[in-house]
Coordinates of C-alpha atoms and ligand atoms in Angstrom, one line a residue:
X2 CA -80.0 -31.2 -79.5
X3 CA -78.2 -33.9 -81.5
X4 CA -76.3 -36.4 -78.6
X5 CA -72.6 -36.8 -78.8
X6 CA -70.7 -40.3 -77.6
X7 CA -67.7 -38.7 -75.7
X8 CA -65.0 -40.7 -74.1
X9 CA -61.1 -41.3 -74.0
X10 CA -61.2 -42.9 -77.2
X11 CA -63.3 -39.9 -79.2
X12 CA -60.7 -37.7 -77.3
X13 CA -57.5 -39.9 -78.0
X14 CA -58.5 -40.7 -81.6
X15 CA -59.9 -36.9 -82.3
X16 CA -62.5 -38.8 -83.8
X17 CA -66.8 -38.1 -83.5
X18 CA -68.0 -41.7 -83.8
X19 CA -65.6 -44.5 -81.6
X20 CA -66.1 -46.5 -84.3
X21 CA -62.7 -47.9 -85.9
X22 CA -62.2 -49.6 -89.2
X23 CA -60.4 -52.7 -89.2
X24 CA -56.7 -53.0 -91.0
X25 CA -57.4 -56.0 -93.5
X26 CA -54.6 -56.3 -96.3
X27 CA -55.4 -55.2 -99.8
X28 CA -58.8 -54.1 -98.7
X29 CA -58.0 -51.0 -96.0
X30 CA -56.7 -49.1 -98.6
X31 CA -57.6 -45.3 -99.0
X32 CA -61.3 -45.9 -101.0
X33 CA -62.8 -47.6 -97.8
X34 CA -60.1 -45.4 -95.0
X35 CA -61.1 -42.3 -96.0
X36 CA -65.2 -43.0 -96.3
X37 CA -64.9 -44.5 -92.5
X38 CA -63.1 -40.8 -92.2
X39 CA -65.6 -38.8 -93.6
X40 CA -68.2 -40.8 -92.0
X41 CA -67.1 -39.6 -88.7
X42 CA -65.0 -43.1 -87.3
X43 CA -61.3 -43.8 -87.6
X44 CA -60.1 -44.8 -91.2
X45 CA -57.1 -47.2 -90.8
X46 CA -54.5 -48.3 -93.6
X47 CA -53.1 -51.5 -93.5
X48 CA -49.7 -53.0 -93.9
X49 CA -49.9 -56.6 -94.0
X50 CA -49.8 -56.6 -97.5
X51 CA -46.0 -55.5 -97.2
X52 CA -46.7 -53.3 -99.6
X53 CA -45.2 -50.6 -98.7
X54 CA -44.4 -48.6 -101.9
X55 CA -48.6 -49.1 -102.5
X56 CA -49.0 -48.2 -99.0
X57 CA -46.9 -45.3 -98.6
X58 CA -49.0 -43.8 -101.9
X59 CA -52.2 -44.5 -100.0
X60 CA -51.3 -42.8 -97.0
X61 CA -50.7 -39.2 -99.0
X62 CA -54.0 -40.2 -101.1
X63 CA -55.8 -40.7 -97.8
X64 CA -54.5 -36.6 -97.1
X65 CA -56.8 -35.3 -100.5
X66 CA -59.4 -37.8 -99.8
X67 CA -60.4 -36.8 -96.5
X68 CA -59.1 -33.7 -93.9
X69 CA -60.4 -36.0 -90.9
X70 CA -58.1 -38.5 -88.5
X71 CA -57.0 -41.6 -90.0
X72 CA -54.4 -44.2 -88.9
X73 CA -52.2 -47.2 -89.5
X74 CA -51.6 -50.7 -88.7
X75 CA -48.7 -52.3 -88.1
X76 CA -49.3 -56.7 -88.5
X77 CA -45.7 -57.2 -87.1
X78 CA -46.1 -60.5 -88.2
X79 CA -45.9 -59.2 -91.6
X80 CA -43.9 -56.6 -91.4
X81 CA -40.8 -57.4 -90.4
X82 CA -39.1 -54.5 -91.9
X83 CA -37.4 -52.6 -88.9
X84 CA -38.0 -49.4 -91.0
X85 CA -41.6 -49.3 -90.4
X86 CA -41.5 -47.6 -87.5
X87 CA -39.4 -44.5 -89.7
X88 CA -41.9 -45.3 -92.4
X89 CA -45.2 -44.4 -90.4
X90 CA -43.6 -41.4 -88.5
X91 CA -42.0 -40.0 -91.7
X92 CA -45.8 -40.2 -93.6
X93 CA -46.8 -38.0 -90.5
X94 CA -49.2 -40.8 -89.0
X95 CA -50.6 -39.9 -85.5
X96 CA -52.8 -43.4 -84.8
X97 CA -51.4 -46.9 -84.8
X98 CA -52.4 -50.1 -83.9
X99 CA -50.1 -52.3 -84.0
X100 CA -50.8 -56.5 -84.1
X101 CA -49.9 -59.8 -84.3
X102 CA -46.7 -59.5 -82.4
X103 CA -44.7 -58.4 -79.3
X104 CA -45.9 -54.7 -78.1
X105 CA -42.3 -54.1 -76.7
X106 CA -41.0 -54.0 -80.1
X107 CA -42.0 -50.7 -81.8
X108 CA -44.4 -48.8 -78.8
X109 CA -41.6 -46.7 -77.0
X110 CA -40.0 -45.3 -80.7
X111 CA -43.7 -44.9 -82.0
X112 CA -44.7 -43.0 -78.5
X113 CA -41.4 -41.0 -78.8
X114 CA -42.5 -39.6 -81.5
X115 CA -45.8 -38.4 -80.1
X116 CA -48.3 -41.1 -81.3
X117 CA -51.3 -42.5 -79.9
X118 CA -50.6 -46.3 -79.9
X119 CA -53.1 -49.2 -79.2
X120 CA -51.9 -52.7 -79.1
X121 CA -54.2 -55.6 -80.4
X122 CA -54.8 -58.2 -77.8
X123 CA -56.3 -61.6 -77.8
X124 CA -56.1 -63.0 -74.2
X125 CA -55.6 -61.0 -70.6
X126 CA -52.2 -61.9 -70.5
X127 CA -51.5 -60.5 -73.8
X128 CA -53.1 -57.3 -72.8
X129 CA -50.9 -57.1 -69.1
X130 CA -47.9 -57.3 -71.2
X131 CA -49.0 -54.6 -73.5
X132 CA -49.9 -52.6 -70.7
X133 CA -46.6 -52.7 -69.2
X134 CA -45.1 -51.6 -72.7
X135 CA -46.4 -48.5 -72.1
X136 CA -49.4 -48.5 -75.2
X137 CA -52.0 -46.3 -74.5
X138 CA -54.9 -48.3 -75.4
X139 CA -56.1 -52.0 -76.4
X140 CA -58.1 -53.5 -79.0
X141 CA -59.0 -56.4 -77.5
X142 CA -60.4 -59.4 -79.8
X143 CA -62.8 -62.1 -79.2
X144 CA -61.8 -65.1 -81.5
X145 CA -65.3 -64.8 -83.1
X146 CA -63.6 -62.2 -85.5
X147 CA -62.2 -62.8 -88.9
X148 CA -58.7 -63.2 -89.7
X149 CA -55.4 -64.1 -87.9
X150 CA -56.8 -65.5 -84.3
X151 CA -54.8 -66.7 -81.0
X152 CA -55.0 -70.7 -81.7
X153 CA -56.6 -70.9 -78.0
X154 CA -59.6 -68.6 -79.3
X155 CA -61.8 -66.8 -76.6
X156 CA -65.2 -65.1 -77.4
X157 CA -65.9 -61.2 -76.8
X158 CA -68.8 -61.8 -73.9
X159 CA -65.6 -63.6 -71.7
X160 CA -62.4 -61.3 -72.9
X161 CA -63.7 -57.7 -72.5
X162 CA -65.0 -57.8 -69.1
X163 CA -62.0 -60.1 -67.8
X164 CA -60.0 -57.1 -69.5
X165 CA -61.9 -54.4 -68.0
X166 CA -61.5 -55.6 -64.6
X167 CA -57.8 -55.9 -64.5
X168 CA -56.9 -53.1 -67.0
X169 CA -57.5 -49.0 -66.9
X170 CA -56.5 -48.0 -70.5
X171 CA -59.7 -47.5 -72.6
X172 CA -60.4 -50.7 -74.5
X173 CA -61.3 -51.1 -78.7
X174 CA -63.7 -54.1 -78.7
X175 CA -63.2 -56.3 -81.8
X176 CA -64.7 -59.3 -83.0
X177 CA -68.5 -60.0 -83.6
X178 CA -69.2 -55.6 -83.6
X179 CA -71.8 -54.8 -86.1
X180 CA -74.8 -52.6 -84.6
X181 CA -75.7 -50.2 -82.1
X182 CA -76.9 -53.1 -80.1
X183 CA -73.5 -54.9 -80.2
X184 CA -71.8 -51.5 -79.2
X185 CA -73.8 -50.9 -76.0
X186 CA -73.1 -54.4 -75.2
X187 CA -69.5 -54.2 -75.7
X188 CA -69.8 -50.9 -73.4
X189 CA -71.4 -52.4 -71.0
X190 CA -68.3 -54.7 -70.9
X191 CA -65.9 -52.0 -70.6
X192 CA -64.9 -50.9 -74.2
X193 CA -65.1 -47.2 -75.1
X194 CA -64.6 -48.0 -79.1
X195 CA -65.3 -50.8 -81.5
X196 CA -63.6 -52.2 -84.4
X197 CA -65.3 -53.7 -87.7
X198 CA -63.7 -55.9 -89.8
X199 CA -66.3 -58.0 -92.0
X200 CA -68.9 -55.3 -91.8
X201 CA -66.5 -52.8 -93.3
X202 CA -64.9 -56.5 -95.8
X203 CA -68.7 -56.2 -97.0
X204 CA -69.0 -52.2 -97.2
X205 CA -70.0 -50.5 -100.3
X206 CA -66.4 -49.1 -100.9
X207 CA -64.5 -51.8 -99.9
X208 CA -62.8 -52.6 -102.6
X209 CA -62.8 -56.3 -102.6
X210 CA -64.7 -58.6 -105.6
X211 CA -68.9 -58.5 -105.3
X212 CA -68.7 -62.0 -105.0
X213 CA -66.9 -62.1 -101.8
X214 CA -69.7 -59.5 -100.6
X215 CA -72.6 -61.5 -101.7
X216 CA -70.6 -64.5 -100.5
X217 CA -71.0 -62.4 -96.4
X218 CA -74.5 -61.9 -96.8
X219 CA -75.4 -65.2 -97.8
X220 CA -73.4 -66.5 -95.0
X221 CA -74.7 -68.1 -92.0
X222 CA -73.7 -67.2 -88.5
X223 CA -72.3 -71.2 -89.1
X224 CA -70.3 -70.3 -92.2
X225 CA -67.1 -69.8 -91.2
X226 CA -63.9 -72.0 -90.3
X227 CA -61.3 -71.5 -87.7
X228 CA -58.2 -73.0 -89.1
X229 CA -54.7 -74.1 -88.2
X230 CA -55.4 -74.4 -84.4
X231 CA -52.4 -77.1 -84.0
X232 CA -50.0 -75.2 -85.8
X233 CA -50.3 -71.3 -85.4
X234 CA -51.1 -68.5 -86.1
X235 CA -55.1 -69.5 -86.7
X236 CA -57.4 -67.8 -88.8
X237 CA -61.0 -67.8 -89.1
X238 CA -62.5 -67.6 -92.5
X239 CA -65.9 -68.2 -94.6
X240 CA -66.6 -71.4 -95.1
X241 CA -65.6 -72.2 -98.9
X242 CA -64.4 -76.0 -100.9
X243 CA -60.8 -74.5 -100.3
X244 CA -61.5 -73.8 -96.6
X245 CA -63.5 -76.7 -95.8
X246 CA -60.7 -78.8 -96.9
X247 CA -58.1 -77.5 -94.8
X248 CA -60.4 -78.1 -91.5
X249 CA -58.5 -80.9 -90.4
X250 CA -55.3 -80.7 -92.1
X251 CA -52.5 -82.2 -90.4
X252 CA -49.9 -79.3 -91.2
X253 CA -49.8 -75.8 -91.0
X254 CA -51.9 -74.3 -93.7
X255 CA -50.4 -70.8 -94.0
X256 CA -48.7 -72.2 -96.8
X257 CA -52.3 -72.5 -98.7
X258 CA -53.1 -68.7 -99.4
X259 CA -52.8 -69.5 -102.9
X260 CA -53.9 -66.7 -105.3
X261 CA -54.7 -64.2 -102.8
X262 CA -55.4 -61.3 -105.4
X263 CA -57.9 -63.8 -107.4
X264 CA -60.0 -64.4 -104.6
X265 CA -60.1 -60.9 -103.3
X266 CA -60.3 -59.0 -106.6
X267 CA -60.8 -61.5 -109.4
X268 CA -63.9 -63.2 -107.4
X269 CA -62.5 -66.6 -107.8
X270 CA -63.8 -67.8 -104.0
X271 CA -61.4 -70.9 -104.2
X272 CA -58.5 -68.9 -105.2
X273 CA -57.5 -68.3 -101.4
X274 CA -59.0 -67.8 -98.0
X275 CA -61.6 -65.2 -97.4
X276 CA -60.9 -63.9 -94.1
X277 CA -64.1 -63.5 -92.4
X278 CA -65.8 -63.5 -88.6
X279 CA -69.0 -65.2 -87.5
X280 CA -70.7 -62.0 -87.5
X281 CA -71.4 -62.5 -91.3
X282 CA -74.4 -64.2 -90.0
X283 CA -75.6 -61.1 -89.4
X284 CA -75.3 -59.4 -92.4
X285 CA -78.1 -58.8 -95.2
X286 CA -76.8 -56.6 -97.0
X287 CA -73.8 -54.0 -98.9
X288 CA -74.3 -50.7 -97.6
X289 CA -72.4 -47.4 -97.6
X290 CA -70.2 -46.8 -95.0
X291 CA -71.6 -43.6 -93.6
X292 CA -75.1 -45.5 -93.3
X293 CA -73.3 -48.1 -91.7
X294 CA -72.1 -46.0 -89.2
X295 CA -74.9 -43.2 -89.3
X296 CA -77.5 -46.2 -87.8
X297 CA -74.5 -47.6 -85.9
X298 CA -75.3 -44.4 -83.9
X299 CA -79.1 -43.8 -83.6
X300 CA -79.2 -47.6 -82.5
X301 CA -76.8 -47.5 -80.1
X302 CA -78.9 -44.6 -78.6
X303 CA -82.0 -46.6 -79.0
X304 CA -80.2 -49.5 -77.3
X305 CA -79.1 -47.6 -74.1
X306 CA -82.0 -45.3 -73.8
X307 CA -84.6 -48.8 -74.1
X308 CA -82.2 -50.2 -71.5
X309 CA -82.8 -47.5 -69.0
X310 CA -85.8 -47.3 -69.6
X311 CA -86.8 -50.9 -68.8
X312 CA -84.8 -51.5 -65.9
X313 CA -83.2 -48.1 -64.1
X314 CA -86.6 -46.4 -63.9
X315 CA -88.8 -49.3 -63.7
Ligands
FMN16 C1 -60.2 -59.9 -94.4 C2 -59.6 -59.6 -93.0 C3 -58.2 -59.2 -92.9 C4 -57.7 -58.9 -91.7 N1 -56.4 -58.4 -91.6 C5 -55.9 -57.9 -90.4 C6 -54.7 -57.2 -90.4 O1 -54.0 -57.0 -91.4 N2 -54.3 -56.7 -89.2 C7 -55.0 -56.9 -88.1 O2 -54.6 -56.4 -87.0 N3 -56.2 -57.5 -88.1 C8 -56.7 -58.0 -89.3 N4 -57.9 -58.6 -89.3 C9 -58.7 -58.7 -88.1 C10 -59.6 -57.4 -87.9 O3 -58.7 -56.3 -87.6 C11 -60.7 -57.4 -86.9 O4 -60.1 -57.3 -85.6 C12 -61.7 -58.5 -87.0 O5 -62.1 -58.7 -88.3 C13 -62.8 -58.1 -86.1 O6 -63.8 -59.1 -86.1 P1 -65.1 -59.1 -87.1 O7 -64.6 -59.7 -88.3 O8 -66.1 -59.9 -86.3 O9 -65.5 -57.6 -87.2 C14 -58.5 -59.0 -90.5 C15 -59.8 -59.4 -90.6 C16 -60.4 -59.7 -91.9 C17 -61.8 -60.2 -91.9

């Protein structure tokens, strides 16, 4: 008999696998979505791009690409258009997460309308406040993940469980998930889902430049930066010349994207800033999403049942 992970967030999500892929712009666009989809986890689109005419065509291509559940990301800090809202309800989206900004502001009119709403998290008292906006669920994210971070940046190991404890919504772990063995860990601290970010950035269908993939694998768990601390928002990223020369910059670097597109689909690794989490450490190699998640699955098995088997029964 094949063994099922059941919980709030297969049952909220309608998903098999609690395995969620992370919104990155450009790159969480229908090709990578709707293999996550098919592969059993939940596909997201994302909208910090501001693309939205791009978007709103990936969303209906995400419809013939897959019949499975797939959602949205709203990066409010991004998006300030106050028709987003209308925008994902309109396209018929049931799943958002929404990030980088104040839960209060879109949760109620997205829940109205009968979606299942997480809220992204980086601290306790970011995740209180979300609470009492009314989301039903959290991704919370230790500051070892890639991207935009909380300047005062706290690890997995200490958020989840200090979440756990003080929270009752089921819980999205982000930040440093790869494996089956990071999954059972982040259960064991109280998460019912994870998210992948640079595992998915270095996927087989993500659609971002080889270079940048190669550029993951040969990454150390050392290799990456965590930028713009002083200033706000901070983002962590793979060690590059360009990165490594912002480090200690005495003013805020979000003005030194540069040539985003170059970087993530020309190659060029200088061109901007590759988003990226420490986790890339742990990576060897590009690999098909459904593998990914496929041995996500057997190891996470492996993991518990070795676990119990060591310690509950002696
Ligand atoms: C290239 C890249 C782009 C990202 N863009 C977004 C985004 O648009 N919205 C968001 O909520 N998080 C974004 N993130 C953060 C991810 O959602 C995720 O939480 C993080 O990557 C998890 O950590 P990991 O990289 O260790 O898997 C981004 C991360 C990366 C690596």
């Amino acid at each position: 008999m094949s063994r099922l992970i059941r919980n709030r967030v297969t049952e909220m999500l309608g998903v098999e696998l609690p395995i969620v892929q992370a919104p990155m712009g450009w790159i969480a666009r229908s090709q990578l979505a709707s293999a996550v989809s098919n592969a059993g986890g939940m596909g997201i689109i994302e909208t910090s791009s501001g693309e939205l005419d791009a978007i709103r065509a990936e969303i209906r291509r995400m419809r013939e690409l897959t019949d499975k559940p797939f959602g949205v990301n709203i990066a409010q800090a991004f998006v300030r258009d106050p028709d987003i809202v209308r925008f994902v309800i309109d396209e018929g989206v049931r799943f958002v997460t929404t990030s980088a900004g104040d839960p209060t502001k879109h949760t109620a009119s997205l829940k109205a309308a009968g979606l299942t709403v997480f809220h992204v998290v980086p601290t306790l008292r970011g995740a209180l406040k979300a609470v009492e906006a009314g989301v039903d669920g959290l991704v919370v994210e230790g500051g070892e993940g890639g991207g935009f971070k909380n300047p005062r940046d706290v690890s997995s190991m200490v958020l989840l469980p200090l979440v756990r404890a003080k929270v009752k919504l089921p819980i999205i772990a982000a930040g440093g998930m790869l494996d089956g063995a990071t999954m059972a860990a982040a259960f064991a601290l109280g998460a019912e889902g994870i998210q992948l970010g640079t595992r998915m950035v270095s996927a087989a269908e993500s659609p971002v430049h080889e270079n940048w993939k190669q550029a993951i694998v040969a990454a150390a768990e050392t290799d990456t930066i965590f930028l713009n601390r002083r200033f706000g928002p901070a983002l962590r990223a793979l060690r590059t010349e360009r990165s490594a020369s912002l480090e200690d910059a005495d003013q805020n670097v979000m003005g030194e994207f540069g040539r985003v597109k170059d970087l993530y689909f020309g190659g060029d690794m200088n061109a901007s800033l590759a988003l990226c989490g420490q986790v890339a450490g742990r990576i060897e190699s590009v690999r098909p999403v459904a593998e990914i998640l496929s041995e996500i699955r057997e190891q996470f098995f492996e993991t518990i049942d070795r676990l119990a088997e060591a310690y509950v029964r002696g």
